[in-house]
Coordinates of C-alpha atoms in Angstrom, one line a residue:
Chain A
X1 CA 0.1 -0.3 0.2
X2 CA 1.5 3.2 -0.8
X3 CA 0.8 6.0 1.6
X4 CA 3.9 8.9 1.9
X5 CA 4.4 11.7 3.5
X6 CA 6.9 14.8 3.3
X7 CA 7.3 18.3 4.5
X8 CA 9.1 21.4 3.2
X9 CA 9.9 24.1 5.3
X10 CA 11.1 26.5 2.2
X11 CA 9.2 29.9 2.7
X12 CA 8.7 30.2 -1.3
X13 CA 5.2 28.1 -2.1
X14 CA 6.6 27.3 -5.5
X15 CA 9.9 26.0 -4.2
X16 CA 8.0 24.2 -0.8
X17 CA 5.7 22.4 -4.1
X18 CA 9.0 21.4 -6.0
X19 CA 10.6 20.0 -2.7
X20 CA 7.1 18.0 -2.1
X21 CA 6.6 17.0 -5.8
X22 CA 10.6 15.4 -5.8
X23 CA 10.1 13.3 -2.3
X24 CA 6.7 11.8 -4.0
X25 CA 8.6 11.5 -7.6
X26 CA 7.8 8.0 -8.8
X27 CA 4.0 8.3 -7.3
X28 CA 1.0 8.3 -9.7
X29 CA -1.3 9.6 -6.2
X30 CA -5.0 9.6 -6.8
X31 CA -4.8 12.4 -4.0
X32 CA -2.6 14.4 -2.5
X33 CA -3.9 16.3 1.1
X34 CA -1.4 19.3 2.2
X35 CA -1.6 21.3 5.1
X36 CA 0.1 24.8 4.8
X37 CA 1.1 27.4 7.5
X38 CA -0.8 30.6 6.9
X39 CA 2.7 32.2 6.1
X40 CA 2.0 30.8 2.7
X41 CA 0.2 32.9 -0.1
X42 CA -2.9 30.9 -0.3
X43 CA -3.6 31.4 -4.1
X44 CA 0.1 30.5 -4.7
X45 CA 0.5 27.7 -2.7
X46 CA -2.9 25.7 -3.8
X47 CA -2.0 26.6 -7.4
X48 CA 1.6 25.3 -7.0
X49 CA 0.4 22.0 -5.2
X50 CA -1.6 21.9 -7.7
X51 CA 0.3 22.1 -11.0
X52 CA 2.9 19.7 -9.5
X53 CA 0.0 16.8 -9.0
X54 CA -2.0 17.9 -12.5
X55 CA -3.9 14.3 -12.2
X56 CA -4.2 14.0 -8.7
X57 CA -7.2 15.3 -6.5
X58 CA -5.5 18.1 -4.2
X59 CA -7.0 19.5 -1.3
X60 CA -5.8 20.8 2.0
X61 CA -6.4 24.0 4.0
X62 CA -4.8 26.7 6.2
X63 CA -2.9 25.8 9.5
X64 CA -2.0 26.8 13.0
X65 CA 0.9 24.4 13.0
X66 CA 1.8 21.3 11.7
X67 CA 2.2 17.8 12.2
X68 CA 4.2 14.9 10.4
X69 CA 5.5 12.0 11.3
X70 CA 7.4 12.2 14.4
X71 CA 7.3 15.9 14.6
X72 CA 5.4 18.8 15.1
X73 CA 6.3 22.0 13.0
X74 CA 5.6 25.6 12.4
X75 CA 5.5 27.7 9.3
X76 CA 5.5 24.9 6.9
X77 CA 3.8 22.8 4.2
X78 CA 3.5 18.8 5.3
X79 CA 1.6 16.7 2.6
X80 CA 0.5 13.0 1.7
X81 CA 0.2 10.9 -1.0
X82 CA -2.6 8.5 -1.9
X83 CA -1.6 6.3 -4.5
X84 CA -4.9 3.9 -6.0
X85 CA -4.5 0.8 -4.0
X86 CA -5.3 3.0 -1.4
X87 CA -8.3 4.6 -2.8
X88 CA -10.6 2.9 -5.1
X89 CA -12.7 6.2 -5.7
X90 CA -12.8 10.0 -4.6
X91 CA -14.7 13.5 -5.0
X92 CA -14.1 16.4 -3.9
X93 CA -16.3 19.9 -3.9
X94 CA -16.4 23.2 -2.5
X95 CA -19.4 24.2 0.2
X96 CA -20.2 28.0 0.0
X97 CA -20.9 28.7 3.5
X98 CA -22.8 32.2 3.0
X99 CA -25.5 29.8 0.6
X100 CA -27.7 28.0 2.8
X101 CA -28.3 25.2 -0.3
X102 CA -24.5 24.6 -0.7
X103 CA -23.7 21.7 1.3
X104 CA -27.0 19.6 0.5
X105 CA -25.9 20.5 -3.3
X106 CA -22.4 19.1 -2.9
X107 CA -23.4 16.2 -1.0
X108 CA -25.6 15.0 -3.9
X109 CA -23.1 16.1 -6.2
X110 CA -20.3 14.5 -4.7
X111 CA -22.7 11.4 -4.2
X112 CA -23.6 11.3 -7.5
X113 CA -20.0 11.0 -8.7
X114 CA -20.0 7.9 -6.8
X115 CA -23.0 6.2 -8.2
X116 CA -24.7 6.7 -5.3
X117 CA -27.7 8.7 -3.3
X118 CA -26.1 10.0 -0.3
X119 CA -27.7 8.1 2.2
X120 CA -27.0 5.0 0.5
X121 CA -23.5 5.8 0.8
X122 CA -22.4 2.4 2.8
X123 CA -20.7 3.4 6.1
X124 CA -18.3 0.9 6.1
X125 CA -17.1 1.6 2.5
X126 CA -17.0 5.3 2.5
X127 CA -15.4 8.1 4.5
X128 CA -15.9 11.8 4.3
X129 CA -13.1 14.6 5.2
X130 CA -14.1 18.0 5.9
X131 CA -11.9 21.3 6.2
X132 CA -13.8 24.4 6.7
X133 CA -13.0 28.3 7.2
X134 CA -11.9 28.3 10.8
X135 CA -13.4 31.4 11.5
X136 CA -16.5 31.5 9.7
X137 CA -19.1 29.9 13.4
X138 CA -20.6 28.0 10.6
X139 CA -19.2 24.5 11.4
X140 CA -22.1 23.3 13.3
X141 CA -24.5 24.0 10.7
X142 CA -22.1 22.6 8.0
X143 CA -21.6 19.4 9.8
X144 CA -25.7 18.9 10.9
X145 CA -26.6 19.4 7.4
X146 CA -24.0 17.1 6.3
X147 CA -25.4 14.7 9.3
X148 CA -28.9 14.8 7.7
X149 CA -28.3 13.9 4.4
X150 CA -25.3 10.9 4.7
X151 CA -24.8 7.9 7.6
X152 CA -21.1 7.8 6.8
X153 CA -18.8 9.5 8.9
X154 CA -17.0 12.7 7.8
X155 CA -14.0 13.8 9.8
X156 CA -12.0 16.8 9.8
X157 CA -11.0 20.4 11.0
X158 CA -11.2 24.0 11.2
X159 CA -8.4 25.8 9.1
X160 CA -6.0 28.0 10.9
X161 CA -3.9 31.2 10.6
X162 CA -1.2 30.9 13.1
X163 CA -3.8 32.6 15.8
X164 CA -3.7 35.5 13.7
X165 CA -7.6 35.0 13.8
X166 CA -7.7 36.8 11.0
X167 CA -8.4 34.7 7.7
X168 CA -8.1 31.0 7.2
X169 CA -8.0 29.6 3.9
X170 CA -9.4 25.9 2.1
X171 CA -7.7 24.6 -1.0
X172 CA -9.2 22.4 -3.8
X173 CA -7.5 21.3 -6.9
X174 CA -5.8 25.0 -7.3
X175 CA -7.8 27.0 -5.3
X176 CA -8.2 28.9 -2.6
X177 CA -11.4 29.4 -1.0
X178 CA -12.6 31.6 2.5
X179 CA -16.2 31.3 3.9
X180 CA -16.0 27.9 2.6
X181 CA -15.2 24.2 3.1
X182 CA -13.9 21.6 1.2
X183 CA -16.0 18.2 1.3
X184 CA -14.1 15.0 0.0
X185 CA -15.7 11.7 -0.3
X186 CA -13.2 8.4 -0.5
X187 CA -14.0 5.2 -1.0
X188 CA -10.9 3.9 0.7
X189 CA -9.4 0.1 -0.7
X190 CA -7.5 -1.0 2.7
X191 CA -9.4 -0.8 6.0
X192 CA -10.0 2.4 7.6
X193 CA -11.0 3.3 11.4
X194 CA -11.3 7.2 13.0
X195 CA -10.1 8.0 16.4
X196 CA -11.6 10.8 18.8
X197 CA -9.5 11.2 21.0
X198 CA -9.5 14.3 24.2
X199 CA -7.9 14.1 27.4
X200 CA -9.8 15.1 30.4
X201 CA -11.8 13.6 33.0
X202 CA -15.3 14.2 34.5
X203 CA -15.7 16.4 37.7
X204 CA -19.2 15.4 38.2
X205 CA -20.9 19.0 38.0
X206 CA -23.6 19.9 35.6
X207 CA -23.9 23.0 33.8
X208 CA -27.2 23.6 32.1
X209 CA -27.5 26.5 29.5
X210 CA -30.7 28.1 30.5
X211 CA -29.9 31.4 28.7
X212 CA -28.4 31.1 25.6
X213 CA -27.7 33.4 22.1
X214 CA -26.8 29.7 20.2
X215 CA -25.8 31.9 16.6
X216 CA -23.0 33.6 18.7
X217 CA -22.0 30.7 20.8
X218 CA -22.6 33.0 23.9
X219 CA -24.1 31.5 27.3
X220 CA -25.4 34.4 29.5
X221 CA -26.9 32.0 32.2
X222 CA -26.1 28.1 33.2
X223 CA -28.7 26.8 36.2
X224 CA -30.3 30.2 36.0
X225 CA -27.5 32.3 37.4
X226 CA -24.8 34.0 35.5
X227 CA -22.8 31.8 33.5
X228 CA -19.8 33.0 35.2
X229 CA -21.2 32.6 38.6
X230 CA -22.2 28.7 37.9
X231 CA -18.7 27.8 36.1
X232 CA -16.6 29.8 38.7
X233 CA -18.7 27.5 41.5
X234 CA -18.4 24.2 39.5
X235 CA -14.7 24.4 39.3
X236 CA -14.5 26.0 42.9
X237 CA -12.3 29.1 42.1
X238 CA -13.0 33.0 42.4
X239 CA -15.0 34.5 39.4
X240 CA -12.3 36.9 38.8
X241 CA -9.9 33.7 38.1
X242 CA -12.1 31.8 35.5
X243 CA -10.4 32.7 32.5
X244 CA -7.2 31.2 33.2
X245 CA -9.3 27.9 33.6
X246 CA -10.6 27.8 30.6
X247 CA -7.9 25.1 29.2
X248 CA -7.6 23.4 31.9
X249 CA -11.1 23.0 32.3
X250 CA -13.4 23.2 29.2
X251 CA -17.3 21.7 29.4
X252 CA -18.7 18.7 27.0
X253 CA -21.7 17.2 26.1
X254 CA -21.7 13.2 26.6
X255 CA -23.4 11.1 24.3
X256 CA -23.4 7.8 26.6
X257 CA -19.5 7.7 27.6
X258 CA -18.6 10.0 24.5
X259 CA -17.6 13.4 25.3
X260 CA -18.0 16.3 22.9
X261 CA -16.1 19.1 24.4
X262 CA -17.0 22.8 24.2
X263 CA -14.2 25.2 25.0
X264 CA -14.9 28.8 26.6
X265 CA -13.3 31.1 24.7
X266 CA -13.8 34.6 26.5
X267 CA -15.7 36.2 29.6
X268 CA -18.0 39.1 28.5
X269 CA -19.6 40.8 31.6
X270 CA -21.0 37.9 33.4
X271 CA -21.9 35.8 30.1
X272 CA -18.8 33.1 28.6
X273 CA -18.4 32.6 24.7
X274 CA -17.4 29.3 23.6
X275 CA -15.6 28.1 20.5
X276 CA -18.6 25.7 20.0
X277 CA -22.2 26.6 19.6
X278 CA -24.3 25.8 23.1
X279 CA -27.7 24.4 23.1
X280 CA -30.1 25.7 25.7
X281 CA -31.2 22.9 28.2
X282 CA -28.7 20.4 27.1
X283 CA -26.8 19.4 30.3
X284 CA -22.9 20.3 29.9
X285 CA -20.4 18.2 32.3
X286 CA -17.6 20.1 33.3
X287 CA -14.1 18.5 32.9
X288 CA -10.5 18.5 34.0
X289 CA -7.6 18.1 31.8
X290 CA -5.6 15.0 32.0
X291 CA -2.6 13.7 29.9
X292 CA -2.9 14.6 26.4
X293 CA 0.4 12.1 25.2
X294 CA -0.3 9.5 27.4
X295 CA -4.1 9.4 26.7
X296 CA -3.0 9.8 22.5
X297 CA -0.8 6.7 22.8
X298 CA -3.5 4.9 24.6
X299 CA -6.0 5.5 21.4
X300 CA -3.0 4.3 19.0
X301 CA -2.0 1.2 20.7
X302 CA -5.8 0.2 20.7
X303 CA -6.5 1.0 17.6
X304 CA -3.5 -1.0 16.2
X305 CA -4.7 -3.9 19.0
X306 CA -8.1 -4.0 16.7
X307 CA -6.9 -3.5 13.1
X308 CA -3.2 -3.8 13.1
X309 CA -0.3 -1.7 11.6
X310 CA -1.1 2.0 10.4
X311 CA -0.4 2.3 6.9
X312 CA -1.5 6.4 7.4
X313 CA -3.0 8.6 9.3
X314 CA -4.5 12.2 9.1
X315 CA -4.7 14.1 12.6
X316 CA -6.8 17.1 13.0
X317 CA -5.6 18.4 16.5
X318 CA -7.1 20.8 17.9
X319 CA -4.6 23.9 18.6
X320 CA -5.8 24.6 22.4
X321 CA -4.0 20.8 22.5
X322 CA -1.1 22.5 20.6
X323 CA -0.7 25.3 23.3
X324 CA -1.1 22.7 26.2
X325 CA 1.5 20.7 24.7
X326 CA 3.6 23.5 24.1
X327 CA 3.1 25.0 27.8
X328 CA 3.8 21.8 29.0
X329 CA 7.0 21.5 26.2
X330 CA 5.6 18.0 25.5
X331 CA 5.6 19.0 21.7
X332 CA 8.3 16.4 20.8
X333 CA 6.6 13.7 23.1
X334 CA 3.5 14.3 21.3
X335 CA 5.3 14.2 17.7
X336 CA 6.8 11.0 18.6
X337 CA 3.5 9.1 19.0
X338 CA 3.6 9.0 15.1
X339 CA 7.3 8.7 14.5
X340 CA 6.7 5.3 12.8
X341 CA 3.1 6.1 11.4
X342 CA 3.1 7.9 7.8
X343 CA 1.3 11.2 9.2
X344 CA 0.3 14.3 8.5
X345 CA -1.9 16.9 10.6
X346 CA -2.6 20.4 11.7
X347 CA -3.5 22.1 14.6
X348 CA -7.0 23.2 14.2
X349 CA -9.5 25.7 14.9
X350 CA -12.0 23.0 15.9
X351 CA -12.5 19.6 14.8
X352 CA -15.5 17.8 13.3
X353 CA -16.7 14.5 13.7
X354 CA -20.2 14.2 13.4
X355 CA -20.4 17.4 14.7
X356 CA -18.2 20.5 15.7
X357 CA -15.9 20.2 19.1
X358 CA -13.0 21.4 20.6
X359 CA -9.9 20.7 22.6
X360 CA -10.0 16.9 20.4
X361 CA -7.9 15.0 18.0
X362 CA -10.1 13.7 15.3
X363 CA -8.1 11.1 13.2
X364 CA -8.5 9.2 10.1
X365 CA -6.3 6.1 9.8
X366 CA -5.9 3.7 6.8
X367 CA -4.7 0.1 7.4
Chain B
X1 CA -50.7 13.8 27.5
X2 CA -47.6 12.3 28.3
X3 CA -44.7 10.4 26.4
X4 CA -45.3 11.9 22.5
X5 CA -41.4 13.0 23.0
X6 CA -40.1 9.5 23.3
X7 CA -42.3 8.2 20.8
X8 CA -41.0 10.5 18.3
X9 CA -37.7 10.0 19.2
X10 CA -37.5 6.5 19.0
X11 CA -39.6 6.7 15.8
X12 CA -36.9 8.5 13.6
X13 CA -34.0 6.9 15.1
X14 CA -35.9 3.6 13.9
X15 CA -36.5 5.1 10.6
X16 CA -33.0 6.3 10.3
X17 CA -30.8 3.0 11.5
X18 CA -33.4 0.4 10.6
X19 CA -32.2 -1.5 13.3
X20 CA -28.5 -1.1 12.7
X21 CA -27.0 -0.5 16.4
X22 CA -24.1 2.0 15.5
X23 CA -26.2 3.8 13.1
X24 CA -28.8 4.5 16.3
X25 CA -25.8 5.3 18.5
X26 CA -24.5 7.8 16.0
X27 CA -28.5 9.1 15.5
X28 CA -28.9 9.3 18.7
X29 CA -25.3 11.7 19.0
X30 CA -26.6 13.7 15.8
X31 CA -30.0 14.8 17.9
X32 CA -28.2 15.2 20.9
X33 CA -25.6 17.9 19.3
X34 CA -29.0 19.4 17.6
X35 CA -30.2 19.8 21.3
X36 CA -32.7 17.0 22.2
X37 CA -30.8 14.7 24.6
X38 CA -32.6 11.4 23.9
X39 CA -31.9 10.1 27.1
X40 CA -33.7 13.0 29.4
X41 CA -37.4 11.9 28.0
X42 CA -39.5 8.4 29.0
X43 CA -42.9 7.4 28.0
X44 CA -44.0 9.4 31.1
X45 CA -42.1 12.7 30.1
X46 CA -44.7 15.3 30.0
X47 CA -45.4 16.5 26.4
X48 CA -43.4 19.6 25.3
X49 CA -45.1 21.6 22.6
X50 CA -41.5 23.3 21.9
X51 CA -39.4 20.3 21.8
X52 CA -42.2 18.1 20.1
X53 CA -42.1 20.9 17.0
X54 CA -37.9 21.0 17.4
X55 CA -37.9 17.2 16.7
X56 CA -40.4 17.4 13.7
X57 CA -38.2 19.9 12.0
X58 CA -34.9 17.6 12.8
X59 CA -37.0 14.6 11.1
X60 CA -38.1 16.8 8.0
X61 CA -34.4 17.9 7.7
X62 CA -33.5 14.4 7.6
X63 CA -36.3 13.6 5.1
X64 CA -37.8 11.3 7.5
X65 CA -41.6 10.8 7.4
X66 CA -42.5 10.2 11.2
X67 CA -45.3 7.9 12.2
X68 CA -46.3 9.0 15.3

């Protein structure tokens, strides 16, 4: 099976694409996935990558840090080439976030290209990858629409811009798009599986959102009292200090035992803005952080035990996890987990799997 | 009246998953992320018109014709 990964730190997008093409020489990839720091001009990097692989579906996005087998990087381009012994079929399209009907049009069109209707796509045979503008605040609506129409798993991440929070980009076949998502449906030839991992324990404290502005991801009240007060009480700290606990104590929806993490972003008077939409009346549990490296190692070992050696891995790793790893000086340890696995990934502004979430790594793996 | 919410949720999941446990679980998660916590409702739960309407809208969005 041919899955190869490579990287370039050459700051010139055309030279970086040449480095990548040289590394992939001799391959005839069906798909090339690339994640590029926002230091690369979006139009040029997308054009350069497509020029090097004209026969492949070439897609990617801007990042807030990159990941390749063994290393976490900054200001680089990482790429993965997948040949026809890995991918039986592939179809990709752009979703215009400003157009409410664009997701359904894209899904119907992509399924048609694969000879199917959206709902008939077999979850055991097909998987979707989504890369979405990380500043659009539209991940929930796009993922919900996709989830309405298909039963297959769709996994991915929100594009980044090296923490500038100004503009993020998604790329498809030589063009760069903002306020958009790239949806790619793949029929792998090999077995595939997914990992969704987050490093938290439950504190057994419930916060029920009782007054929210869902569209702006703002919670005014939990448990019928001001959000900041309720959150401070739940984690046992002074209200004035709560912001410094946001990274280590996010909240989560629980689907059975499976958490869907929602990270607090900032305080506005006594309200809290989140990086994810919060639904009124749906209970959230307060979390306490555990060790990312340990938990990721366990997730990788568990899936290897189930499926055998991993032949390729795409990691959509939350920027907040990357910042925590930075703070704990564990970037090298985290990168080392993927040392012997052909891996690319990036630090995201949000992760996608069934819905939108934070402080999570979602991964697509080929076996 | 009680129980309508539970019946609607069960019917929606049945229509979408056709008995496939994995799809049942995914559909429950999709409902949760849309604001309907299926674990909160039993046949003795009061019928809340707002929640009932929300489930009907979700079913419509999923192109499911509920039989309840």
